[in-house]
Tab-separated table of C-alpha atoms and ligand atoms in Angstrom:
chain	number	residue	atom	x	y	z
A	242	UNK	CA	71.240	13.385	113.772
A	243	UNK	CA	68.973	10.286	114.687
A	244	UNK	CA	66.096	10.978	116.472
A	245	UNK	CA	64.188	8.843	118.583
A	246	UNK	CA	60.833	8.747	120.450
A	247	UNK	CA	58.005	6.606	121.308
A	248	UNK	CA	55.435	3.811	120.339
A	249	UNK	CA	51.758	3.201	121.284
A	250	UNK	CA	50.570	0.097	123.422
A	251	UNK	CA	48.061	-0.387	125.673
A	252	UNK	CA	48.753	-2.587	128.988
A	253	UNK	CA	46.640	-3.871	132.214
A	254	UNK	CA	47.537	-1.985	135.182
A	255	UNK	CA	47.354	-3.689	138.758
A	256	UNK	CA	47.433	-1.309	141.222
A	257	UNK	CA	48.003	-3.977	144.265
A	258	UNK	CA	48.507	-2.194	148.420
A	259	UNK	CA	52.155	-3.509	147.959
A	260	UNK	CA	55.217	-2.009	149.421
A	261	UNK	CA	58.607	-3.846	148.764
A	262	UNK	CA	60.415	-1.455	151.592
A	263	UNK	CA	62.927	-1.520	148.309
A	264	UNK	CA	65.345	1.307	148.295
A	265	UNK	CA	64.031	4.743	146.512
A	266	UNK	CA	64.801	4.899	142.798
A	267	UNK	CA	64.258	6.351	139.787
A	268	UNK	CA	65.354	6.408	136.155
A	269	UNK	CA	66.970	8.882	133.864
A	270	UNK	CA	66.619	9.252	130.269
A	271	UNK	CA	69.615	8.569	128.106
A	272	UNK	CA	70.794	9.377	124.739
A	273	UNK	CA	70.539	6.467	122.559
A	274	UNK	CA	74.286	5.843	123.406
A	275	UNK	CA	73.387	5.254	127.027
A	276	UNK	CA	74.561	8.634	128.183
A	277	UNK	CA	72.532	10.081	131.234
A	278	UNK	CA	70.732	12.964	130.160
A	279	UNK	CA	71.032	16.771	132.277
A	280	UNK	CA	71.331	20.228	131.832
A	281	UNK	CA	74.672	22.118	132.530
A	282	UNK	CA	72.657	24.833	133.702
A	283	UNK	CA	70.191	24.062	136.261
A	284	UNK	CA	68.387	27.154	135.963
A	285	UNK	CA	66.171	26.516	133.390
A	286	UNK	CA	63.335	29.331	131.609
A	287	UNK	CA	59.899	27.911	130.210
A	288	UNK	CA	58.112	30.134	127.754
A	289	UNK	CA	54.205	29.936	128.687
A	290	UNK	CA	51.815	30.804	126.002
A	291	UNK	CA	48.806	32.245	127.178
A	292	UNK	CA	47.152	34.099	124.480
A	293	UNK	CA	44.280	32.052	123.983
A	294	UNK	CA	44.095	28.662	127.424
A	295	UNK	CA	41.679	26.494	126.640
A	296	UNK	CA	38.877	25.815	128.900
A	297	UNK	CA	38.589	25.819	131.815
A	298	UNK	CA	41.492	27.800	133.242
A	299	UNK	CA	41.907	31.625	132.542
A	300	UNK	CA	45.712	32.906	131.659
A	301	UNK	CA	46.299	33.713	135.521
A	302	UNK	CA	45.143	30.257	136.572
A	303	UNK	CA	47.321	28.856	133.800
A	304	UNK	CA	50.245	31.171	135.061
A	305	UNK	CA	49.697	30.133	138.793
A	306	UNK	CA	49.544	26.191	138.324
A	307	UNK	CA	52.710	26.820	136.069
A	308	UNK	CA	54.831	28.423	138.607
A	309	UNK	CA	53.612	25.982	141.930
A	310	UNK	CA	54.455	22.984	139.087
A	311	UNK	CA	57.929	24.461	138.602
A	312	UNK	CA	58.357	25.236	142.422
A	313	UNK	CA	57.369	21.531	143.057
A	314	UNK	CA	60.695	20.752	141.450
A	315	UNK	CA	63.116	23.522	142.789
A	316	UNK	CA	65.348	24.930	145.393
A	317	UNK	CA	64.099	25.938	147.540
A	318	UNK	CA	61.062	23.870	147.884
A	319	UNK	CA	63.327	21.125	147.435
A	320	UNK	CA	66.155	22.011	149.570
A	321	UNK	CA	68.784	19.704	148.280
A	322	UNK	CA	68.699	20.512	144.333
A	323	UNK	CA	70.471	22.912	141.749
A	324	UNK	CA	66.959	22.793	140.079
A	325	UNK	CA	65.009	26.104	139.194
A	326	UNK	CA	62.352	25.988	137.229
A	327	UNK	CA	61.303	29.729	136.073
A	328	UNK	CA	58.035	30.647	134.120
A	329	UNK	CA	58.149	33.326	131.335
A	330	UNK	CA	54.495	34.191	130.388
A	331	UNK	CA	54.322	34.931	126.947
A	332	UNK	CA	51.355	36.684	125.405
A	333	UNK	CA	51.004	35.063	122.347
A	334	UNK	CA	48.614	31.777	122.043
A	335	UNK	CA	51.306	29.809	120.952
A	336	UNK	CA	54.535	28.853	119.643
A	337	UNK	CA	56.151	25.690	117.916
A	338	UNK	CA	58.471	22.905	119.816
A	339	UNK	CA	61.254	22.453	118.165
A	340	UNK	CA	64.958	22.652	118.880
A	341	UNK	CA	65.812	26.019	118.841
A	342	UNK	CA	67.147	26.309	122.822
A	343	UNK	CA	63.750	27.868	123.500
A	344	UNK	CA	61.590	25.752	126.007
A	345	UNK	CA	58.153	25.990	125.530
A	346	UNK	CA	54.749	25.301	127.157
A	347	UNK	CA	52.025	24.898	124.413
A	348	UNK	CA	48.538	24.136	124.246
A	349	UNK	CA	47.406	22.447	121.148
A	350	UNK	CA	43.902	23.056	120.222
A	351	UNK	CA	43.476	22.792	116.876
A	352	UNK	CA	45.007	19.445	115.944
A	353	UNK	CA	47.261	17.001	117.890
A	354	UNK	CA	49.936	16.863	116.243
A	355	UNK	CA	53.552	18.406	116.626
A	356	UNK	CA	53.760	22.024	115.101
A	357	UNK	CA	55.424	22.683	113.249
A	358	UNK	CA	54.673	19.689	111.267
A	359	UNK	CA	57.191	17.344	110.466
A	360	UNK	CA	57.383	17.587	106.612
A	361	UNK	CA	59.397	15.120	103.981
A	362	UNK	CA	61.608	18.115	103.357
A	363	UNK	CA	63.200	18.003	107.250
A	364	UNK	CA	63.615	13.765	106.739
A	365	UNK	CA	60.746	13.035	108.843
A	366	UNK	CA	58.569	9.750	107.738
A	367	UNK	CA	56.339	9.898	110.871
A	368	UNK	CA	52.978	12.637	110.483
A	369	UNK	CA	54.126	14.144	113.807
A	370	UNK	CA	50.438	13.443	115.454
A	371	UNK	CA	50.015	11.921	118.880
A	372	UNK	CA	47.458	9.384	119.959
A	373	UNK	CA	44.118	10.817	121.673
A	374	UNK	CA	45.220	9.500	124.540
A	375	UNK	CA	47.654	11.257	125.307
A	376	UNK	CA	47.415	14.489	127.549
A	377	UNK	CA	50.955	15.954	126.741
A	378	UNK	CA	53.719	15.297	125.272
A	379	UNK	CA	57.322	16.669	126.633
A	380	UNK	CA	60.152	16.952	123.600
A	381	UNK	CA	63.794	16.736	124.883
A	382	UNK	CA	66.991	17.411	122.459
A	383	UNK	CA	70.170	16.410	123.748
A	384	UNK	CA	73.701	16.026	122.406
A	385	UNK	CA	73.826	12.265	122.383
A	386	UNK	CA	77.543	12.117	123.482
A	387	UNK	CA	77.336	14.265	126.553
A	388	UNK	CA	73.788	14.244	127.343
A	389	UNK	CA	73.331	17.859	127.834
A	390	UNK	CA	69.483	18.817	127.414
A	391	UNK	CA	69.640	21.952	125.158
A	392	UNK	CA	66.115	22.242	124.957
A	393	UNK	CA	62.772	20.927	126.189
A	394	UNK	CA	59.048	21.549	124.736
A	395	UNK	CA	55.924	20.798	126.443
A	396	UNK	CA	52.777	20.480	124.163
A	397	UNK	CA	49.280	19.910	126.126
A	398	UNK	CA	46.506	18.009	123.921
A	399	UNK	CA	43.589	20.602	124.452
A	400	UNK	CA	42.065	18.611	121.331
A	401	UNK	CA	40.713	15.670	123.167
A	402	UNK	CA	41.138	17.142	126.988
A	403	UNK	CA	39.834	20.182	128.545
A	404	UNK	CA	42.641	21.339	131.297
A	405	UNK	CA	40.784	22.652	135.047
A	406	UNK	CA	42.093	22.813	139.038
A	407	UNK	CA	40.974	19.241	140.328
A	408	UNK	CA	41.872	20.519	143.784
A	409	UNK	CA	40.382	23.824	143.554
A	410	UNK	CA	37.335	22.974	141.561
A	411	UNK	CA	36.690	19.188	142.062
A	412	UNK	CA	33.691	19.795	140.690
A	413	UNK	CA	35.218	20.275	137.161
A	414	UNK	CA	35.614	16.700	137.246
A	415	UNK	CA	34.237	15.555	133.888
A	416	UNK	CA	35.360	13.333	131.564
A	417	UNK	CA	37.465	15.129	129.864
A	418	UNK	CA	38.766	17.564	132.083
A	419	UNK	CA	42.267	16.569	133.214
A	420	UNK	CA	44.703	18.972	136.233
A	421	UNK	CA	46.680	20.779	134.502
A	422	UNK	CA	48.915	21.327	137.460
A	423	UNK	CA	49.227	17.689	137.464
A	424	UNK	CA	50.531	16.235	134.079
A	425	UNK	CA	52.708	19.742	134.274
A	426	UNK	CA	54.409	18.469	137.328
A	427	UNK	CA	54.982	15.170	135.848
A	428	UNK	CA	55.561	16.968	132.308
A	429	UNK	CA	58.660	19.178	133.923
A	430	UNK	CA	60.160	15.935	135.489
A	431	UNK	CA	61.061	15.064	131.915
A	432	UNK	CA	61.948	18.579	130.902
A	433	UNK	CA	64.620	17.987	133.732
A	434	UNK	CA	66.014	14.367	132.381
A	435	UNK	CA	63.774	11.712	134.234
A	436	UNK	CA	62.543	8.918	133.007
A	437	UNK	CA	59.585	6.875	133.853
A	438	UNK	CA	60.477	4.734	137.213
A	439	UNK	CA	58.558	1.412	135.277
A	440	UNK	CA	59.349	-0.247	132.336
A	441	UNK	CA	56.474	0.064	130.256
A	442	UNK	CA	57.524	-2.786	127.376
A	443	UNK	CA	57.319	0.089	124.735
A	444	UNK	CA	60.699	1.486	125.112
A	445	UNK	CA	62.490	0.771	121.798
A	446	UNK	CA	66.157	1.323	123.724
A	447	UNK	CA	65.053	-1.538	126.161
A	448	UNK	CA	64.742	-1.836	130.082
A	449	UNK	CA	66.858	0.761	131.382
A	450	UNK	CA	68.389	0.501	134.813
A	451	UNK	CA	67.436	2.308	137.536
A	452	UNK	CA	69.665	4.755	139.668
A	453	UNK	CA	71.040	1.709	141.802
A	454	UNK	CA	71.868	0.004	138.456
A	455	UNK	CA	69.434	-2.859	138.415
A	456	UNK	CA	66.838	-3.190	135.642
A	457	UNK	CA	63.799	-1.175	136.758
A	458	UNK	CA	60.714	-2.190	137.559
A	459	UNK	CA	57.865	-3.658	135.459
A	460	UNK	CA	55.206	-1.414	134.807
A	461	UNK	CA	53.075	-4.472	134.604
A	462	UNK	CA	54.422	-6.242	137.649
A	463	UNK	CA	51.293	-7.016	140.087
A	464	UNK	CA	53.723	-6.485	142.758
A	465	UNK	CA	54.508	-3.010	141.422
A	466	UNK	CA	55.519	-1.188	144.960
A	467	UNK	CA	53.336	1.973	145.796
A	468	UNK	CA	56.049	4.295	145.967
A	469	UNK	CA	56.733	3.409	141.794
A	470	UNK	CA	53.008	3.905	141.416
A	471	UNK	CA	52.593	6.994	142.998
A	472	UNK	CA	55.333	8.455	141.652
A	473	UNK	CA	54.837	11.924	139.648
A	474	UNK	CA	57.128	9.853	136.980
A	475	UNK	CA	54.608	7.119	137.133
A	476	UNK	CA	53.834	6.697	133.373
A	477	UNK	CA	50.005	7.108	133.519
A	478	UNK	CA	47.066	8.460	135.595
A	479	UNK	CA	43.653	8.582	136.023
A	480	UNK	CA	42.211	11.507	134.269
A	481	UNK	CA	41.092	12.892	138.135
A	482	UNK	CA	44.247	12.545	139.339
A	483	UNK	CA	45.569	15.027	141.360
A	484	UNK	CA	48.723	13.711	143.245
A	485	UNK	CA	51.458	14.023	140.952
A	486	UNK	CA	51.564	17.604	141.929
A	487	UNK	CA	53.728	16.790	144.659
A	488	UNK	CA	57.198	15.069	144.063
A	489	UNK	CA	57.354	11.436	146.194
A	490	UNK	CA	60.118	10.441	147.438
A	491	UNK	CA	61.563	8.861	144.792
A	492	UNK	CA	61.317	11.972	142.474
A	493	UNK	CA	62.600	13.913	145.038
A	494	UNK	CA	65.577	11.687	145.090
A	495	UNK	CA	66.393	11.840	141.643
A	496	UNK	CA	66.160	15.675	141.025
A	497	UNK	CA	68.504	15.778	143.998
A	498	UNK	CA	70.963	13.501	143.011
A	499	UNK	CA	71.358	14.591	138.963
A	500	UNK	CA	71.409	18.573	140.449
A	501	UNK	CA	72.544	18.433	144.019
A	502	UNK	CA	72.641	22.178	145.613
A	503	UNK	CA	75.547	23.667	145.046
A	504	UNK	CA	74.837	27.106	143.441
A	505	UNK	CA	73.329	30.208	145.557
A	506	UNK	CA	72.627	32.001	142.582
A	507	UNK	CA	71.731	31.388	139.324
A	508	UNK	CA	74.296	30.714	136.371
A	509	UNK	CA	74.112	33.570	133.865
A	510	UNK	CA	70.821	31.719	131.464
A	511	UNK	CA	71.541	30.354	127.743
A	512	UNK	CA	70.207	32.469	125.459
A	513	UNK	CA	66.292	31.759	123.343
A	514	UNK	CA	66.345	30.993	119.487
A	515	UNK	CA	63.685	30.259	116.857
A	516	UNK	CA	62.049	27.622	115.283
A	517	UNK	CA	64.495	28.237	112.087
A	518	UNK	CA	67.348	26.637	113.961
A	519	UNK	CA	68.226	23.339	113.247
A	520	UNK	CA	67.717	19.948	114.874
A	521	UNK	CA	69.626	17.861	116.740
A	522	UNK	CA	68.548	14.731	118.194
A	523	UNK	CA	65.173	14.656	119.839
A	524	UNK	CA	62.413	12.258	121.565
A	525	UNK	CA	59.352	12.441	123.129
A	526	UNK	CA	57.495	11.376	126.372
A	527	UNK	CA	53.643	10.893	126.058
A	528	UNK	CA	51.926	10.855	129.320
A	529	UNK	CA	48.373	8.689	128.661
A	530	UNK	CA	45.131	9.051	130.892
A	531	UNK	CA	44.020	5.893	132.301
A	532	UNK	CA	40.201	6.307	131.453
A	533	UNK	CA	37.513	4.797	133.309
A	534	UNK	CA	39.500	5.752	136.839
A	535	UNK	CA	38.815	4.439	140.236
A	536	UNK	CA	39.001	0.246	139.808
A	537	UNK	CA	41.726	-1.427	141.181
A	538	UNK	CA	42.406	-3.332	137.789
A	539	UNK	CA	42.071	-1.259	134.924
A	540	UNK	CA	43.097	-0.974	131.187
A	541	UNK	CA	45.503	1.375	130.467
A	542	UNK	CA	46.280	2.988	126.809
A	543	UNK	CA	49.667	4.214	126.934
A	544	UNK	CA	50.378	6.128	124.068
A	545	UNK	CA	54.437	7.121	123.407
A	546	UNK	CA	55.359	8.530	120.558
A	547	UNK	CA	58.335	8.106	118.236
A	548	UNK	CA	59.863	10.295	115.589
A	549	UNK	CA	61.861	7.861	113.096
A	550	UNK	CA	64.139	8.621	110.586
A	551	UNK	CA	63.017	8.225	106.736
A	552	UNK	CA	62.436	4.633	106.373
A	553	UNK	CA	63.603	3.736	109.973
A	554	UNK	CA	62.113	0.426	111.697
A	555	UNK	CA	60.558	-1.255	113.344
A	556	UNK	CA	57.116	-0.034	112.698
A	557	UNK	CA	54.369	0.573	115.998
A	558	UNK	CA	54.645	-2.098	118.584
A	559	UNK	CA	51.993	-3.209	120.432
A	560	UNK	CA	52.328	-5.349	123.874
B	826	LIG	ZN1	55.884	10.714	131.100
């Protein structure tokens, strides 16, 4: 099956005290035949790998941020979704993302690059490494005709970033220590379907349309209102940033609308895999860190990467 991901580009950000009073939207990922992506089952495991966090956080730190970033997202902390997030802690230091219908939260700390490595013998051309700046990087597969998720991976670069509680420790502020409650929250709202609300120019599919079926919004775009840019979809942060732990109303909107509340309990859960398991189509979300925080006007290195088929194009695109 095709797969598809993301480039690398790097973008000015204006960050301008603008609200459009604009209705709340967001944007869901599609399959690359335009199908909305979801999950049939809105209960959804996450395998956490905690045999070896890297610094700063101990295991039960790790744990704790995990389950308040999954709670951010669910019933009943958001009253009107299907959505629950559940943790699994798993004692091992860590696991491979691949589609096997076992979601997985990863730390990578020896190299940043996908594991297991994408090798000529699977039909991959691309290395499978992510750029620096990237923090994490969330791997969906979906069947491209229906759009059902059947399995999401979340890999956290522990190469380049150490991974502390902003809120709890502000002190830890460094950097290159990011919140990993944070980029999880914003990591999960891809694991779920959702796409960033901006169009970031790097997006090989093109300008998708937001949930009220106009075009959305331009990353880029001066006039970028403040509920797109506080968004915890919001493609990029400051590495001290803190406030995509809690869902804004636009988020909140979207994980209500793709899983409105209609179960009590639980569906009966899918059942896990193995790595061993073939593929089906994939792609990837890279969330960046805006370095050099704090100025209204700031350059941004948004790094998205793209798995391509053997002798796919277009090569990387830069904007
Ligand atoms: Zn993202």
């Amino acid at each position: 099956m095709r797969r598809r991901g993301e480039q690398i580009l790097a973008f000015v950000l204006a960050f301008a005290g603008f609200s459009s009073g604009r209705a709340h939207a967001y944007v869901r990922e599609a399959t690359s035949t335009g199908v909305p992506v979801a999950w049939r089952n809105p209960c959804i495991a996450m395998h956490l790998y905690l045999g070896a966090p890297p610094p700063v956080l101990s295991a039960a730190e790790v744990l704790a941020a995990s389950s308040q970033a999954m709670a951010a997202w669910s019933y009943a902390q958001v009253a009107c979704t299907d959505i629950r997030l559940a943790v699994i802690a798993e004692p091992e230091e860590t696991a491979g993302a691949c589609h096997d219908g076992r979601n997985v939260i990863v730390f990578r700390k020896d190299t940043w690059c996908r594991q297991p490595a994408p090798s000529d013998d699977a039909g991959y051309a691309d290395p499978g490494c992510y750029a620096a700046s990237a923090l994490a990087v969330t791997s969906i597969y979906k069947n491209k005709n229906t759009g059902e998720i059947l399995d999401a991976d979340i890999e956290f670069n522990a190469v380049n970033y150490a991974w502390g509680d902003l809120v709890g420790q502000p002190a830890l502020a460094t950097s290159t220590t990011a919140d990993f409650q944070n980029a999880l929250t914003h990591e999960l709202g891809h694991v779920i379907g959702l796409d960033h609300p901006c169009y970031t120019g790097a997006d090989e599919g093109g300008r998708l349309n937001d949930n009220t079926g106009v075009p959305a919004l331009d990353c880029n775009d001066p006039a970028l209102p403040d509920e797109t840019s506080q968004a915890t979809m919001y493609p990029s942060v400051v590495l001290t940033d803190t406030q995509r732990r809690t869902l804004s109303p636009d988020d909140e909107l979207g994980v209500c609308e793709i899983y409105p509340h209609t179960h009590e309990v639980c569906p009966i859960p899918s059942s896990d895999g193995g790595c061993n398991v073939a593929a089906a189509g994939g792609s990837a979300r890279a969330w960046p860190v805006l370095a050099g925080a704090a100025l209204a006007l700031a350059l941004v290195a948004l790094a998205r990467w793209r798995r391509r088929e053997p002798k796919a194009t277009p090569p990387l695109r830069d904007s």
